[in-house]
Amino acid sequence: MLYEDPVFVKNLQEFIEFLGTFAFAMSGIRFAAAKHYDWFGGFVCGFAVAIGGGTIRDVMLGQTPFWMTSPIYIICTVIAQIVVVVFNHSLKKLDNTWFFFDTLGLALFTIAGLQKTLALGYPFWVAIIMGCITGAAGGVIRDVLLNIEPVIFQKEIYAMASVVGGVVYWILWSLGVSLYITAIVSFLIICIIRFFAVKYHISLPILHSED
């Protein structure tokens, strides 16, 4: 079956990681620009965001970090920086675009994390956690570098969208749905949850202290 083809799985995973790298790099560089970082600082921030979650995942899984296997991910970040620099004035008018790129990065890297973990033979509950780490850790690294409160720790739904997407992926995979359809549906679920949560101010309950 299609979803059992190792070549297809590898190609799809690399494609998703490339798109995720570009999306997160754009998000990180734009946030750095808002903080008035120089070009080098912007590149470092964008690259750290783009590779952060995947690096943590690969180290935990005992694998060579994905970006060390090909220069394409560095090139991808360079392209993202050029786009931000060249089209800076036009992009300033599209504030929602940065939320869009951040959401794309979250969804794409969640799928990539799920696929890689499953391909290595780990159980699905581990894959869901790795998917969440791959998708959300980059945003945490970005926020720490920019000295702002990480989105994942705020009331805004972020990592939970990744978890739900992972559960949907597991259900479809268990039912024997093709990998292509499973990836698309899970991707859309993550994006929809994120978009609706922000648009309608949907959030998780907030913890309160006893004082």
CSV table of C-alpha atoms in Angstrom, one decimal:
chain,number,residue,atom,x,y,z
A,1,MET,CA,0.0,0.0,0.0
A,2,LEU,CA,1.0,3.6,-0.5
A,3,TYR,CA,1.6,4.5,3.1
A,4,GLU,CA,3.9,1.5,3.4
A,5,ASP,CA,6.3,2.6,0.6
A,6,PRO,CA,9.5,3.7,2.4
A,7,VAL,CA,10.6,5.9,-0.5
A,8,PHE,CA,7.3,7.7,-0.5
A,9,VAL,CA,7.5,8.1,3.2
A,10,LYS,CA,11.0,9.5,3.1
A,11,ASN,CA,10.2,11.9,0.2
A,12,LEU,CA,7.0,13.1,1.9
A,13,GLN,CA,8.9,13.7,5.2
A,14,GLU,CA,11.7,15.6,3.5
A,15,PHE,CA,9.1,17.8,1.6
A,16,ILE,CA,7.2,18.5,4.8
A,17,GLU,CA,10.4,19.4,6.7
A,18,PHE,CA,11.5,21.7,4.0
A,19,LEU,CA,8.1,23.6,4.0
A,20,GLY,CA,8.1,23.6,7.8
A,21,THR,CA,11.6,25.0,7.8
A,22,PHE,CA,10.7,27.9,5.5
A,23,ALA,CA,7.5,28.7,7.4
A,24,PHE,CA,9.2,28.8,10.8
A,25,ALA,CA,12.2,30.6,9.4
A,26,MET,CA,9.9,33.3,8.1
A,27,SER,CA,8.1,33.5,11.4
A,28,GLY,CA,11.4,33.8,13.4
A,29,ILE,CA,13.0,36.3,11.1
A,30,ARG,CA,10.0,38.5,11.1
A,31,PHE,CA,9.7,38.5,14.9
A,32,ALA,CA,13.4,39.3,15.0
A,33,ALA,CA,12.9,42.2,12.6
A,34,ALA,CA,10.1,43.6,14.9
A,35,LYS,CA,12.7,43.6,17.7
A,36,HIS,CA,15.1,45.4,15.4
A,37,TYR,CA,17.7,42.7,15.3
A,38,ASP,CA,20.5,43.0,12.6
A,39,TRP,CA,20.6,40.6,9.6
A,40,PHE,CA,22.8,38.1,11.3
A,41,GLY,CA,20.6,38.1,14.5
A,42,GLY,CA,17.6,37.6,12.3
A,43,PHE,CA,19.1,34.7,10.5
A,44,VAL,CA,20.2,33.0,13.8
A,45,CYS,CA,16.7,33.5,15.2
A,46,GLY,CA,15.0,32.2,12.1
A,47,PHE,CA,17.4,29.2,11.8
A,48,ALA,CA,17.0,28.3,15.5
A,49,VAL,CA,13.3,28.4,15.2
A,50,ALA,CA,13.3,26.3,12.0
A,51,ILE,CA,15.5,23.5,13.3
A,52,GLY,CA,14.9,23.7,17.1
A,53,GLY,CA,12.0,21.3,17.4
A,54,GLY,CA,13.4,18.8,14.9
A,55,THR,CA,16.8,18.8,16.5
A,56,ILE,CA,15.4,18.1,20.0
A,57,ARG,CA,13.3,15.3,18.5
A,58,ASP,CA,16.2,13.7,16.6
A,59,VAL,CA,18.5,13.8,19.6
A,60,MET,CA,15.8,12.2,21.8
A,61,LEU,CA,15.3,9.5,19.1
A,62,GLY,CA,19.1,8.9,18.8
A,63,GLN,CA,19.2,10.2,15.2
A,64,THR,CA,21.5,12.7,13.4
A,65,PRO,CA,19.6,16.0,13.4
A,66,PHE,CA,17.8,16.4,10.1
A,67,TRP,CA,19.4,19.6,9.1
A,68,MET,CA,22.9,18.1,9.3
A,69,THR,CA,22.1,15.7,6.5
A,70,SER,CA,21.6,18.4,3.8
A,71,PRO,CA,22.5,22.1,3.3
A,72,ILE,CA,19.0,22.7,1.9
A,73,TYR,CA,17.7,23.7,5.3
A,74,ILE,CA,20.3,26.5,5.7
A,75,ILE,CA,19.6,27.6,2.1
A,76,CYS,CA,15.9,27.6,2.9
A,77,THR,CA,16.5,29.9,5.9
A,78,VAL,CA,18.6,32.2,3.7
A,79,ILE,CA,15.8,32.4,1.1
A,80,ALA,CA,13.3,33.2,3.9
A,81,GLN,CA,15.6,36.0,5.1
A,82,ILE,CA,16.0,37.4,1.6
A,83,VAL,CA,12.2,37.5,1.2
A,84,VAL,CA,11.8,39.3,4.5
A,85,VAL,CA,14.5,41.9,3.7
A,86,VAL,CA,13.4,42.5,0.1
A,87,PHE,CA,9.6,42.6,0.8
A,88,ASN,CA,9.8,44.1,4.2
A,89,HIS,CA,7.5,47.1,3.5
A,90,SER,CA,4.9,45.0,1.8
A,91,LEU,CA,4.9,42.3,4.5
A,92,LYS,CA,4.4,44.9,7.3
A,93,LYS,CA,0.9,45.4,5.9
A,94,LEU,CA,0.2,41.7,6.3
A,95,ASP,CA,0.4,41.1,10.1
A,96,ASN,CA,-1.8,38.1,9.8
A,97,THR,CA,0.6,36.5,7.4
A,98,TRP,CA,3.1,35.9,10.3
A,99,PHE,CA,0.4,34.1,12.3
A,100,PHE,CA,-0.2,32.1,9.1
A,101,PHE,CA,3.4,31.1,8.7
A,102,ASP,CA,3.7,30.2,12.4
A,103,THR,CA,0.6,28.0,12.2
A,104,LEU,CA,1.9,26.3,9.0
A,105,GLY,CA,5.2,25.6,10.7
A,106,LEU,CA,3.4,24.1,13.7
A,107,ALA,CA,1.3,21.8,11.6
A,108,LEU,CA,4.0,20.8,9.1
A,109,PHE,CA,6.6,19.9,11.8
A,110,THR,CA,4.0,18.1,13.9
A,111,ILE,CA,3.4,15.8,10.9
A,112,ALA,CA,7.1,15.4,10.2
A,113,GLY,CA,7.7,14.4,13.9
A,114,LEU,CA,4.9,11.9,13.8
A,115,GLN,CA,6.2,10.3,10.6
A,116,LYS,CA,9.8,10.1,11.6
A,117,THR,CA,9.0,8.6,15.1
A,118,LEU,CA,6.7,6.0,13.6
A,119,ALA,CA,9.2,5.1,10.9
A,120,LEU,CA,11.7,4.3,13.7
A,121,GLY,CA,9.3,1.8,15.2
A,122,TYR,CA,8.3,3.8,18.3
A,123,PRO,CA,4.7,3.4,19.7
A,124,PHE,CA,2.1,5.9,18.8
A,125,TRP,CA,2.0,7.7,22.2
A,126,VAL,CA,5.7,8.5,21.8
A,127,ALA,CA,5.0,9.7,18.2
A,128,ILE,CA,2.4,12.1,19.4
A,129,ILE,CA,4.8,13.5,22.0
A,130,MET,CA,7.6,13.8,19.4
A,131,GLY,CA,5.2,15.4,17.0
A,132,CYS,CA,4.2,18.0,19.6
A,133,ILE,CA,7.9,18.7,20.5
A,134,THR,CA,8.8,19.0,16.8
A,135,GLY,CA,6.0,21.5,16.2
A,136,ALA,CA,6.0,23.5,19.3
A,137,ALA,CA,9.6,23.6,20.6
A,138,GLY,CA,10.7,25.9,17.7
A,139,GLY,CA,8.3,28.6,18.9
A,140,VAL,CA,9.5,28.3,22.4
A,141,ILE,CA,13.1,28.8,21.3
A,142,ARG,CA,12.0,31.8,19.2
A,143,ASP,CA,10.3,33.4,22.1
A,144,VAL,CA,13.2,32.8,24.5
A,145,LEU,CA,15.7,34.3,22.0
A,146,LEU,CA,13.4,37.3,21.7
A,147,ASN,CA,12.9,37.6,25.4
A,148,ILE,CA,9.1,37.3,25.3
A,149,GLU,CA,6.7,34.9,27.1
A,150,PRO,CA,6.5,31.6,25.1
A,151,VAL,CA,3.1,31.2,23.3
A,152,ILE,CA,3.0,27.6,24.5
A,153,PHE,CA,2.7,28.7,28.1
A,154,GLN,CA,0.0,31.3,27.5
A,155,LYS,CA,-3.7,30.7,27.4
A,156,GLU,CA,-3.7,30.7,23.6
A,157,ILE,CA,-4.1,27.1,22.2
A,158,TYR,CA,-0.9,26.1,20.5
A,159,ALA,CA,0.6,22.8,21.6
A,160,MET,CA,-2.8,21.3,22.1
A,161,ALA,CA,-3.6,21.8,18.5
A,162,SER,CA,-0.5,19.7,17.7
A,163,VAL,CA,-1.6,17.0,20.2
A,164,VAL,CA,-5.1,16.8,18.7
A,165,GLY,CA,-3.6,16.6,15.2
A,166,GLY,CA,-1.4,13.7,16.4
A,167,VAL,CA,-4.4,11.8,17.7
A,168,VAL,CA,-6.3,12.3,14.4
A,169,TYR,CA,-3.2,11.0,12.6
A,170,TRP,CA,-3.1,7.9,14.8
A,171,ILE,CA,-6.8,7.2,14.2
A,172,LEU,CA,-6.5,7.5,10.4
A,173,TRP,CA,-3.3,5.5,10.4
A,174,SER,CA,-4.9,2.8,12.5
A,175,LEU,CA,-7.8,2.6,10.0
A,176,GLY,CA,-5.4,2.0,7.1
A,177,VAL,CA,-5.9,5.3,5.4
A,178,SER,CA,-3.2,6.2,3.0
A,179,LEU,CA,-0.3,8.3,4.4
A,180,TYR,CA,-1.0,11.1,1.9
A,181,ILE,CA,-4.6,11.5,3.0
A,182,THR,CA,-3.7,11.0,6.7
A,183,ALA,CA,-1.0,13.8,6.5
A,184,ILE,CA,-3.3,16.2,4.8
A,185,VAL,CA,-6.3,15.7,7.2
A,186,SER,CA,-4.1,16.0,10.3
A,187,PHE,CA,-2.4,19.1,8.9
A,188,LEU,CA,-5.8,20.7,8.2
A,189,ILE,CA,-7.1,19.8,11.7
A,190,ILE,CA,-4.1,21.5,13.4
A,191,CYS,CA,-4.5,24.6,11.3
A,192,ILE,CA,-8.2,24.8,11.8
A,193,ILE,CA,-8.0,24.4,15.6
A,194,ARG,CA,-5.3,27.1,15.7
A,195,PHE,CA,-7.2,29.5,13.5
A,196,PHE,CA,-10.5,29.1,15.3
A,197,ALA,CA,-8.9,29.3,18.7
A,198,VAL,CA,-7.3,32.6,17.9
A,199,LYS,CA,-10.3,34.0,16.1
A,200,TYR,CA,-12.9,33.1,18.7
A,201,HIS,CA,-10.5,33.5,21.7
A,202,ILE,CA,-10.8,29.9,22.7
A,203,SER,CA,-8.4,28.9,25.4
A,204,LEU,CA,-7.6,26.2,28.0
A,205,PRO,CA,-8.5,26.9,31.7
A,206,ILE,CA,-6.0,29.0,33.6
A,207,LEU,CA,-4.3,27.8,36.7
A,208,HIS,CA,-4.9,29.9,39.8
A,209,SER,CA,-2.8,30.1,43.0
A,210,GLU,CA,-4.4,29.6,46.4
A,211,ASP,CA,-3.5,33.0,47.8
